[in-house]
Amino acid sequence: MDAPAQTSTQKTLSRATRRQWVAFALVLLLVSIAALYTAGVYGRSAALSTLEAQGRTDANLKVALLRAVLERPRALPFLLSRDRDVTEALAGADPAKRSFLDRKLEDLVAGTSAAVIYVIDPKGVAISASNWREPTSFVGNDYSFRAYFSRAMAEGTAEHFALGSVSKRPGLYISHRIGPAAAPLGVVVVKMEFDQLERDWHETQRPSYVVDADHVVLITSIPSWRFMTTERLPPESLAAIRESLQFGEAPLAPLPFEETADSRVIRAVQPGGGAEAYLRITTPVATTPWQFEYMVPVADAVATGMREARLLAVLALGAITLAAAIWLRRRQMALATIARDQAAREELERRVIARTRDLSLARDHLQAEIADHRETETKLQAVQQDLVQANRLAILGQVAAGVAHEINQPLATIRAYADNSKVFLARAKPEPVLENLGLIADLTDRIATITEDLKALARKGRSGEEPVALRDVVDGAIMLLRSRFTGRLERLIIAPLPEGLSVMGNRLRLEQVFINLFQNALEAVEDRADGRVDVSVIINGDVVIAVADNGPGLSPAILGSLFEPFNTSKEKGLGLGLVIAKDIVSDYGGRLDVETGEGGACFKVHLRKAPA
């Protein structure tokens, strides 16, 4: 090649190489951006899902603790409403009885988790209380305006969360009417406070709170959030709550929450801190109209999840980029070599043409004939080699398909025994495991036998025959089908077999025949609610085993070439089962017939009866 042509080729290759690397860099940049964005989205979603699962578990535990705290004092008002001392103190105005009731209620508070217990007369005035010794005693106060009093008088019982009008402490008031509805004597009230529960929640460093049906915070790990709302209240609801004095002078302002694009995540401001993102988990509190809300910080977990996902994406992208760069470089080198070789060949051809231009026409004609002859001979040899290779591949394909078809059932059974062995090992039962291992070893011998038989089939050979118990053959076939047709073998109805009946053949090869016939029949009736497969035996010189199903039968298109290789009506079938079955039966002097119609198909296996 001369210098100008070589220089031109190099410049062309150099420009093409630069364009390819620029395109590679642009594609890499776009893929990197997309991969990092997708990894970030996935990492954030996975982190939130993990946090939600953990947080919901924590929330359920806290709700269970809250319910346990609620259930302890609920029976106390009911029991006191039937207490004789309470009834007598309300029935009369005897100061001694009321003083005795004060001390009794005081003792009850000391032994329970209640904050205070008091008894109210029908007019709403407290006549006795467990805090009768304290300056803030409830005795003599009028509670007729309280909802827990009016509802208990009307309905018999009530629960009401409110701010104490005397103690100024929030709590749950549980009340029960004393006496019949027609002539009530008064109401007994148990107030319970949640100070210890709130301190326990506060120690977790995660905001936890309970809201009522109006979305007002009742119990909270952050005291400044009490009597604030998770949603802005309508003016009429706000006015009604303030008029009832349920929460005193609380402003009932909304909590410092801000919604985000993800409905599960909010931004909240804690006292003395800045805004932070939280995953809000909500769960109802059974037996109450309350709802528990648990807030889990997401910033660290989401950052970690996104960082890990993006790191994995970078590592994967780096490996892919390195492989792609190596491939591109090798391709460029190969193309450059091809281009240089092509240019060299073109230059050589040009020189040859220039130097041979003066050769005689006869020499040119002879060379052309020789070239044509060699080309024809080369093509003929190539065609012959292609035909030989195609024939070998066809034979290899048939043998491989046969092996795959015939060992499928033993392999499925081996898998079932192996899975059972895992279960028995987990239960520390070695005896069934040893038995399963023995059966697996037998099945591997069976696969080896099937392989040898298939090779013999390819050589048109035949296994030796011997008397075989027909019952053992049928039982062996059913055993290998059990894992494939779990729960459907009851459709296989086998008539009683004559005792001691034997046929001539090989047990494993005959089992292959009945595995194929039983499997085809069960698959033919699997879509029928009344599907069944009947197996019967007739002895008339030879032994005839009939396998009949009530499926749709065989179409004429399939029936005409039923025993030809690779002819099948199944989507994933190989079309070898009946071919192998027919060859096995023929090897032992029998035959395989088929009858079909609208009522189903019936295959009949004719075998020679073994001498007695």
XYZ file of C-alpha atoms in Angstrom:
612
model
C 0.000 0.000 0.000
C 1.383 3.433 -0.864
C 1.738 6.174 1.762
C -1.204 8.446 0.676
C -3.698 5.532 0.718
C -2.444 4.327 4.111
C -2.715 7.834 5.578
C -6.282 8.237 4.247
C -7.334 4.903 5.781
C -5.866 5.825 9.155
C -7.649 9.208 9.178
C -10.970 7.566 8.350
C -10.535 4.991 11.123
C -9.476 7.696 13.597
C -12.588 9.803 12.892
C -14.871 6.776 13.241
C -13.172 5.818 16.525
C -13.617 9.319 17.968
C -17.307 9.381 17.022
C -17.879 5.992 18.660
C -16.196 7.047 21.925
C -18.158 10.314 22.034
C -21.406 8.392 21.505
C -20.320 5.878 24.141
C -19.656 8.687 26.648
C -23.044 10.322 25.966
C -24.900 7.018 26.353
C -22.952 6.272 29.538
C -23.845 9.690 30.953
C -27.559 9.250 30.218
C -27.605 5.696 31.560
C -25.718 6.789 34.691
C -28.186 9.598 35.396
C -31.156 7.278 34.859
C -29.594 4.497 36.951
C -28.726 6.782 39.873
C -32.187 8.352 39.806
C -33.897 4.956 39.658
C -31.647 3.570 42.398
C -32.446 6.581 44.583
C -36.188 6.115 44.103
C -35.909 2.408 44.805
C -33.661 2.926 47.837
C -36.045 5.497 49.298
C -39.083 3.274 48.717
C -37.338 0.223 50.207
C -36.173 2.218 53.238
C -39.684 3.591 53.830
C -41.194 0.105 53.510
C -38.728 -1.282 56.039
C -39.337 1.637 58.397
C -43.094 1.216 58.031
C -42.923 -2.488 58.915
C -40.736 -1.814 61.957
C -42.794 1.199 63.005
C -46.090 -0.667 62.686
C -44.731 -3.394 64.952
C -43.720 -0.765 67.533
C -47.092 0.986 67.173
C -49.004 -2.256 67.743
C -46.979 -2.913 70.898
C -47.724 0.579 72.208
C -51.421 0.190 71.419
C -51.451 -3.157 73.229
C -49.894 -1.477 76.292
C -52.453 1.355 76.097
C -55.319 -1.148 75.958
C -53.914 -2.984 78.959
C -53.795 0.308 80.896
C -57.387 1.096 79.835
C -58.865 -2.290 80.711
C -57.708 -2.389 84.355
C -59.969 0.370 85.761
C -63.002 -0.159 83.514
C -64.626 -2.711 85.807
C -64.262 -0.499 88.909
C -67.231 1.899 88.249
C -69.484 -1.059 87.517
C -68.574 -2.797 90.771
C -68.914 0.394 92.839
C -72.339 1.134 91.323
C -73.556 -2.028 93.076
C -71.687 -1.417 96.315
C -73.982 -1.118 99.370
C -71.873 1.629 100.994
C -72.172 3.775 97.849
C -75.922 3.204 97.631
C -76.474 4.015 101.308
C -74.366 7.198 101.108
C -76.521 8.420 98.211
C -79.827 7.246 99.663
C -79.449 9.339 102.858
C -77.594 12.399 104.028
C -75.813 10.695 106.946
C -72.366 12.412 107.268
C -70.900 9.311 108.935
C -71.731 7.078 105.979
C -70.329 9.607 103.532
C -67.167 9.956 105.612
C -66.816 6.166 105.652
C -67.251 6.117 101.852
C -64.512 8.789 101.507
C -62.023 6.596 103.305
C -63.128 3.513 101.343
C -62.614 5.293 98.021
C -59.245 6.555 99.249
C -58.148 2.970 99.963
C -59.371 1.814 96.544
C -57.301 4.475 94.741
C -54.188 3.364 96.596
C -54.684 -0.208 95.372
C -55.592 0.567 91.755
C -54.181 2.612 88.888
C -57.005 5.182 89.122
C -56.140 8.851 89.748
C -59.335 9.647 91.689
C -62.719 8.021 92.410
C -65.791 10.078 93.328
C -69.579 9.700 93.654
C -72.053 12.269 92.289
C -75.689 12.636 93.373
C -78.560 12.959 90.842
C -78.128 16.754 90.759
C -74.486 16.474 89.659
C -72.880 17.399 93.003
C -69.978 15.234 94.257
C -70.871 13.870 97.727
C -67.787 11.699 98.242
C -64.294 11.455 96.707
C -61.019 9.645 97.221
C -59.209 13.014 97.388
C -61.368 14.331 100.247
C -58.237 15.142 102.278
C -56.642 17.332 99.573
C -57.180 21.067 99.083
C -58.465 20.324 95.569
C -61.053 17.828 96.843
C -63.947 17.159 94.469
C -66.499 16.948 97.312
C -69.169 19.617 96.914
C -68.310 20.501 93.291
C -71.034 20.574 90.656
C -70.322 18.286 87.674
C -73.742 18.344 86.058
C -72.251 20.098 83.017
C -69.845 17.232 82.347
C -70.696 14.852 79.467
C -69.674 11.807 81.474
C -72.360 12.656 84.064
C -75.222 13.372 81.671
C -74.456 10.409 79.425
C -74.119 7.999 82.343
C -77.466 9.183 83.750
C -79.096 8.685 80.331
C -77.278 5.628 78.975
C -75.992 3.897 82.093
C -72.278 4.263 81.346
C -69.893 6.691 79.640
C -66.228 7.367 78.911
C -65.038 10.927 78.386
C -61.522 12.391 78.071
C -61.288 15.943 79.392
C -59.227 18.460 81.351
C -60.111 18.413 85.051
C -62.093 21.503 86.046
C -60.550 21.451 89.545
C -57.240 19.587 89.199
C -56.496 21.033 85.727
C -55.018 17.647 84.827
C -56.133 15.731 81.729
C -57.534 12.235 82.061
C -60.144 9.699 81.025
C -63.360 9.776 83.069
C -65.149 6.383 83.233
C -68.640 6.683 84.778
C -71.503 4.329 85.645
C -75.041 5.095 86.799
C -76.099 3.966 90.295
C -79.599 2.624 90.538
C -82.251 1.972 87.856
C -82.793 4.281 84.879
C -86.263 5.242 86.140
C -84.982 6.378 89.558
C -81.189 6.895 89.429
C -79.401 7.547 92.716
C -76.339 9.133 91.092
C -73.135 8.350 89.196
C -69.808 6.843 90.244
C -66.773 8.186 88.334
C -63.231 6.813 88.012
C -60.629 9.132 86.541
C -57.445 7.662 85.158
C -54.357 9.602 84.083
C -51.625 8.517 81.674
C -48.525 10.225 83.063
C -46.451 7.016 83.330
C -47.512 5.852 79.859
C -46.560 9.221 78.367
C -43.146 9.088 80.081
C -42.568 5.593 78.660
C -43.448 6.853 75.178
C -41.206 9.901 75.604
C -38.179 7.674 76.301
C -38.378 6.199 72.772
C -37.518 9.656 71.339
C -40.210 9.184 68.706
C -43.427 11.268 68.763
C -46.394 9.145 69.845
C -49.907 10.417 70.506
C -53.593 9.440 70.637
C -56.314 11.505 68.946
C -60.068 11.344 69.409
C -62.775 11.346 66.746
C -62.378 15.149 66.382
C -58.607 14.737 65.710
C -57.707 16.355 69.050
C -54.501 15.057 70.683
C -55.379 13.483 74.067
C -52.355 11.435 75.177
C -48.906 12.346 73.866
C -45.203 11.880 74.437
C -44.752 15.626 73.719
C -46.690 17.579 76.385
C -46.856 20.792 74.319
C -48.837 18.942 71.636
C -51.701 18.034 74.029
C -55.100 19.401 72.953
C -53.738 20.412 69.535
C -55.302 18.918 66.387
C -53.943 16.879 63.499
C -56.491 18.551 61.187
C -57.990 22.040 61.222
C -61.384 21.810 62.953
C -64.512 23.293 61.357
C -65.749 26.429 63.165
C -68.923 24.723 64.423
C -66.983 21.762 65.921
C -64.441 24.148 67.485
C -67.195 26.242 69.069
C -68.994 23.171 70.464
C -65.812 21.777 72.075
C -64.923 25.111 73.674
C -68.455 25.599 74.973
C -68.355 22.164 76.674
C -65.096 23.103 78.470
C -63.854 19.588 77.643
C -60.322 20.875 77.100
C -60.503 24.056 79.195
C -59.065 27.115 77.478
C -56.864 25.127 75.071
C -56.655 26.930 71.688
C -57.092 23.652 69.741
C -54.618 24.883 67.144
C -53.338 22.542 64.382
C -50.085 20.690 65.000
C -46.992 22.032 63.174
C -47.290 19.478 60.371
C -46.642 19.974 56.663
C -47.730 17.499 53.984
C -45.201 16.176 51.447
C -45.458 14.594 48.001
C -45.475 11.169 49.656
C -48.743 10.826 51.591
C -47.031 8.582 54.145
C -44.404 11.213 55.057
C -44.966 14.551 56.800
C -42.678 17.310 57.992
C -43.117 18.217 61.660
C -41.496 20.702 64.015
C -40.737 19.433 67.527
C -40.363 21.877 70.441
C -36.880 23.384 70.406
C -35.976 21.824 67.039
C -36.286 22.385 63.334
C -38.552 20.752 60.769
C -37.884 17.056 60.217
C -39.453 14.409 57.982
C -41.392 11.617 59.696
C -43.200 8.494 58.551
C -46.636 8.682 60.177
C -48.140 5.317 61.111
C -51.780 5.217 62.194
C -53.615 2.369 63.925
C -57.024 2.292 65.693
C -57.318 1.697 69.443
C -59.847 -1.106 69.899
C -62.874 -0.548 72.191
C -62.410 3.251 71.883
C -63.094 5.892 69.216
C -59.422 6.843 69.472
C -56.622 6.490 66.970
C -52.948 6.015 67.797
C -50.391 7.808 65.630
C -46.675 6.970 65.685
C -44.036 9.074 63.917
C -40.734 7.542 62.798
C -37.845 9.783 61.591
C -36.996 8.939 57.986
C -34.025 11.151 57.114
C -31.203 8.838 58.228
C -32.880 5.619 57.025
C -33.814 7.105 53.625
C -30.341 8.577 53.162
C -28.751 5.231 54.024
C -31.128 3.319 51.731
C -30.569 5.697 48.811
C -26.811 5.678 49.381
C -26.632 1.876 49.428
C -28.874 1.534 46.369
C -26.840 4.104 44.436
C -23.583 2.467 45.499
C -24.837 -0.857 44.136
C -25.972 0.902 40.968
C -22.536 2.536 40.570
C -20.771 -0.800 41.067
C -23.031 -2.546 38.572
C -22.758 0.354 36.137
C -18.957 0.351 36.522
C -18.756 -3.347 35.709
C -21.054 -2.918 32.715
C -19.130 0.158 31.548
C -15.799 -1.688 31.795
C -17.139 -4.657 29.865
C -18.697 -2.376 27.229
C -15.485 -0.342 26.874
C -13.393 -3.502 26.448
C -15.852 -4.841 23.888
C -15.909 -1.523 21.987
C -12.118 -1.296 21.985
C -11.729 -4.842 20.699
C -14.346 -4.215 18.055
C -12.552 -1.074 16.901
C -9.254 -2.948 16.728
C -10.892 -5.761 14.767
C -12.504 -3.293 12.343
C -9.178 -1.478 11.897
C -7.429 -4.772 11.130
C -10.152 -5.718 8.660
C -9.953 -2.301 6.992
C -6.151 -2.482 6.658
C -6.342 -6.035 5.294
C -9.028 -4.986 2.859
C -6.955 -2.036 1.671
C -3.877 -4.262 1.313
C -5.862 -6.818 -0.666
C -7.242 -4.134 -2.938
C -3.741 -2.742 -3.528
C -2.354 -6.213 -4.198
C -5.148 -6.982 -6.624
C -4.464 -3.735 -8.447
C -0.773 -4.610 -8.824
C -1.542 -8.174 -9.959
C -3.960 -6.900 -12.566
C -1.371 -4.408 -13.802
C 1.381 -7.051 -14.061
C -0.742 -9.775 -15.708
C -2.424 -7.561 -18.254
C -0.104 -8.814 -20.990
C -0.752 -12.559 -20.422
C -2.230 -14.472 -23.321
C -5.942 -15.158 -23.655
C -5.379 -18.903 -23.599
C -3.632 -18.783 -20.268
C -6.429 -16.623 -18.882
C -9.045 -19.072 -20.158
C -7.258 -22.095 -18.664
C -6.876 -20.405 -15.303
C -10.551 -19.497 -15.306
C -11.527 -23.146 -15.977
C -9.222 -24.386 -13.219
C -10.670 -21.835 -10.769
C -14.235 -22.816 -11.670
C -13.432 -26.520 -11.210
C -11.879 -25.952 -7.776
C -14.740 -23.759 -6.671
C -17.280 -26.392 -7.730
C -15.341 -29.125 -5.919
C -15.126 -26.995 -2.749
C -18.854 -26.301 -2.794
C -19.612 -30.021 -3.309
C -17.447 -30.977 -0.335
C -19.066 -28.303 1.799
C -22.555 -29.527 0.900
C -21.598 -33.137 1.717
C -20.185 -32.095 5.102
C -23.348 -30.075 5.844
C -25.534 -33.117 5.056
C -23.469 -35.382 7.327
C -23.575 -32.831 10.151
C -27.356 -32.313 9.756
C -27.930 -36.076 9.955
C -25.825 -36.296 13.129
C -27.706 -33.400 14.729
C -31.079 -34.958 13.904
C -30.079 -38.258 15.549
C -28.607 -36.434 18.542
C -31.788 -34.356 18.915
C -34.031 -37.436 18.924
C -31.896 -39.220 21.535
C -31.696 -36.105 23.742
C -35.436 -35.539 23.486
C -36.091 -39.162 24.392
C -33.829 -39.017 27.423
C -35.462 -35.793 28.631
C -38.953 -37.220 28.129
C -38.346 -40.542 29.903
C -36.382 -39.336 32.942
C -38.762 -36.451 33.697
C -40.963 -38.501 36.046
C -38.063 -40.111 38.035
C -36.489 -36.684 38.429
C -39.777 -35.200 39.705
C -40.076 -38.065 42.212
C -36.450 -37.606 43.331
C -37.204 -33.917 43.917
C -40.287 -34.815 46.025
C -38.269 -37.310 48.160
C -35.495 -34.745 48.593
C -37.997 -32.082 49.763
C -39.540 -34.604 52.206
C -36.054 -35.422 53.527
C -35.469 -31.741 54.300
C -38.679 -31.667 56.338
C -37.739 -34.864 58.244
C -34.215 -33.554 58.923
C -35.726 -30.332 60.275
C -37.877 -32.496 62.574
C -34.870 -34.646 63.626
C -36.365 -37.839 62.169
C -33.470 -39.698 60.489
C -35.327 -42.962 59.755
C -37.625 -41.541 57.013
C -34.630 -39.641 55.610
C -32.645 -42.880 55.219
C -35.644 -44.507 53.575
C -36.033 -41.555 51.168
C -32.310 -41.667 50.345
C -32.629 -45.353 49.508
C -35.559 -44.613 47.208
C -33.605 -41.785 45.567
C -30.698 -44.200 44.935
C -33.143 -46.673 43.345
C -34.527 -43.918 41.128
C -31.033 -42.941 39.959
C -30.485 -46.601 39.003
C -33.756 -46.361 37.150
C -32.580 -43.275 35.236
C -29.370 -45.108 34.308
C -31.449 -48.049 33.076
C -33.679 -45.722 31.050
C -30.584 -44.162 29.469
C -29.198 -47.572 28.508
C -32.588 -48.581 27.129
C -32.789 -45.437 25.026
C -29.319 -46.095 23.622
C -30.416 -49.618 22.864
C -33.494 -48.153 21.180
C -31.279 -45.944 19.020
C -29.287 -49.083 18.057
C -32.583 -50.943 17.474
C -31.589 -53.145 20.420
C -33.769 -54.711 23.075
C -33.555 -55.434 26.851
C -33.878 -59.028 28.019
C -37.364 -60.225 28.973
C -38.470 -62.054 32.098
C -41.720 -62.717 34.011
C -42.838 -59.453 35.678
C -45.697 -59.042 38.180
C -48.265 -56.743 36.564
C -49.257 -55.313 39.957
C -45.625 -54.221 40.608
C -45.484 -52.504 37.208
C -48.729 -50.554 37.828
C -47.745 -49.624 41.418
C -44.314 -48.402 40.258
C -45.890 -46.186 37.592
C -48.345 -44.693 40.113
C -45.503 -44.019 42.564
C -43.621 -41.959 39.961
C -46.773 -40.029 39.033
C -47.706 -39.145 42.611
C -45.605 -35.960 42.779
C -46.790 -34.810 39.317
C -50.537 -35.318 40.023
C -50.797 -34.562 43.745
C -54.483 -34.408 44.703
C -55.659 -35.746 41.313
C -54.687 -39.438 41.430
C -58.135 -40.231 42.864
C -59.376 -39.868 39.281
C -57.315 -42.939 38.381
C -59.696 -45.899 39.013
C -57.840 -49.250 38.814
C -59.929 -52.399 38.745
C -58.696 -55.225 41.018
C -55.836 -57.098 39.334
C -55.812 -60.908 39.372
C -53.471 -62.298 42.037
C -50.146 -63.609 40.733
C -50.687 -62.264 37.201
C -47.328 -61.853 35.405
C -46.384 -60.771 31.893
C -43.223 -61.117 29.829
C -40.983 -58.034 29.661
C -38.760 -55.774 31.724
C -40.298 -54.034 34.746
C -38.673 -50.614 34.280
C -39.464 -50.478 30.550
C -43.070 -51.560 31.120
C -43.410 -48.904 33.843
C -42.368 -46.354 31.180
C -45.312 -47.512 29.058
C -47.909 -47.101 31.812
C -46.422 -43.818 33.078
C -46.963 -42.364 29.584
C -50.496 -43.787 29.255
C -51.618 -42.758 32.793
C -50.109 -39.289 32.435
C -51.732 -38.676 29.023
C -55.122 -39.851 30.335
C -54.972 -37.722 33.519
C -53.967 -34.649 31.522
C -56.861 -35.277 29.088
C -59.454 -35.082 31.932
C -57.841 -32.414 34.129
C -60.306 -29.700 32.914
C -63.409 -31.874 33.539
C -65.141 -31.801 36.917
C -66.281 -35.439 36.404
C -63.017 -36.572 34.818
C -61.902 -40.150 35.467
C -59.505 -42.733 34.096
C -60.481 -46.418 34.268
C -57.844 -49.157 34.159
C -59.007 -52.748 33.606
C -57.428 -56.110 32.703
C -58.759 -58.780 30.341
C -57.101 -62.194 29.886
C -57.873 -63.916 26.570
C -54.693 -65.826 25.846
C -52.692 -62.597 26.068
C -53.053 -60.014 28.827
C -54.858 -56.852 27.672
C -54.611 -53.771 29.886
C -57.111 -51.011 28.917
C -56.580 -47.373 29.967
C -59.779 -45.427 29.185
C -60.601 -41.772 29.927
C -63.721 -39.665 29.461
C -61.824 -36.709 27.994
C -62.374 -35.005 24.628
C -60.782 -37.850 22.637
C -58.220 -37.593 19.815
C -58.703 -35.460 16.718
C -58.405 -37.164 13.292
C -55.362 -34.980 12.505
C -53.500 -36.333 15.550
C -54.816 -39.904 15.232
C -53.408 -40.361 11.718
C -49.798 -39.882 12.865
C -50.190 -40.731 16.569
C -47.201 -43.085 16.769
C -44.811 -40.898 14.750
C -42.005 -38.967 16.529
C -42.644 -35.341 17.518
C -46.368 -35.530 16.812
C -48.225 -34.050 19.807
C -51.277 -31.944 20.765
C -49.645 -30.524 23.916
C -48.059 -27.080 23.950
C -44.920 -28.325 25.772
C -45.016 -31.950 24.611
C -42.237 -33.645 22.658
C -44.374 -36.258 20.903
C -42.086 -39.138 21.945
C -44.043 -40.822 24.769
C -46.329 -43.001 22.638
C -43.527 -43.737 20.145
C -41.307 -45.116 22.922
C -44.259 -46.950 24.537
C -45.158 -48.672 21.274
C -41.539 -49.705 20.618
C -41.213 -51.154 24.160
C -44.432 -53.180 23.826
C -43.364 -54.412 20.371
C -39.947 -55.481 21.742
C -41.715 -57.978 24.001
C -44.031 -59.423 21.384
C -47.064 -57.240 22.153
C -48.849 -54.328 20.545
C -50.435 -50.991 21.473
C -53.872 -50.095 20.057
C -56.063 -47.005 20.444
C -59.782 -46.342 20.156
C -61.266 -42.847 20.355
C -64.570 -41.060 20.122
C -66.597 -38.233 21.675
C -66.694 -40.137 24.992
C -62.886 -40.192 25.322
C -59.925 -42.347 24.295
C -58.959 -45.913 25.224
C -55.433 -47.321 24.831
C -55.052 -51.135 24.975
C -51.711 -52.734 25.783
C -51.418 -56.365 24.605
C -48.692 -58.329 26.432
C -47.725 -61.998 26.476
C -48.778 -63.781 29.655
C -45.874 -65.298 31.577
C -45.958 -69.094 32.047
C -47.347 -70.225 35.408
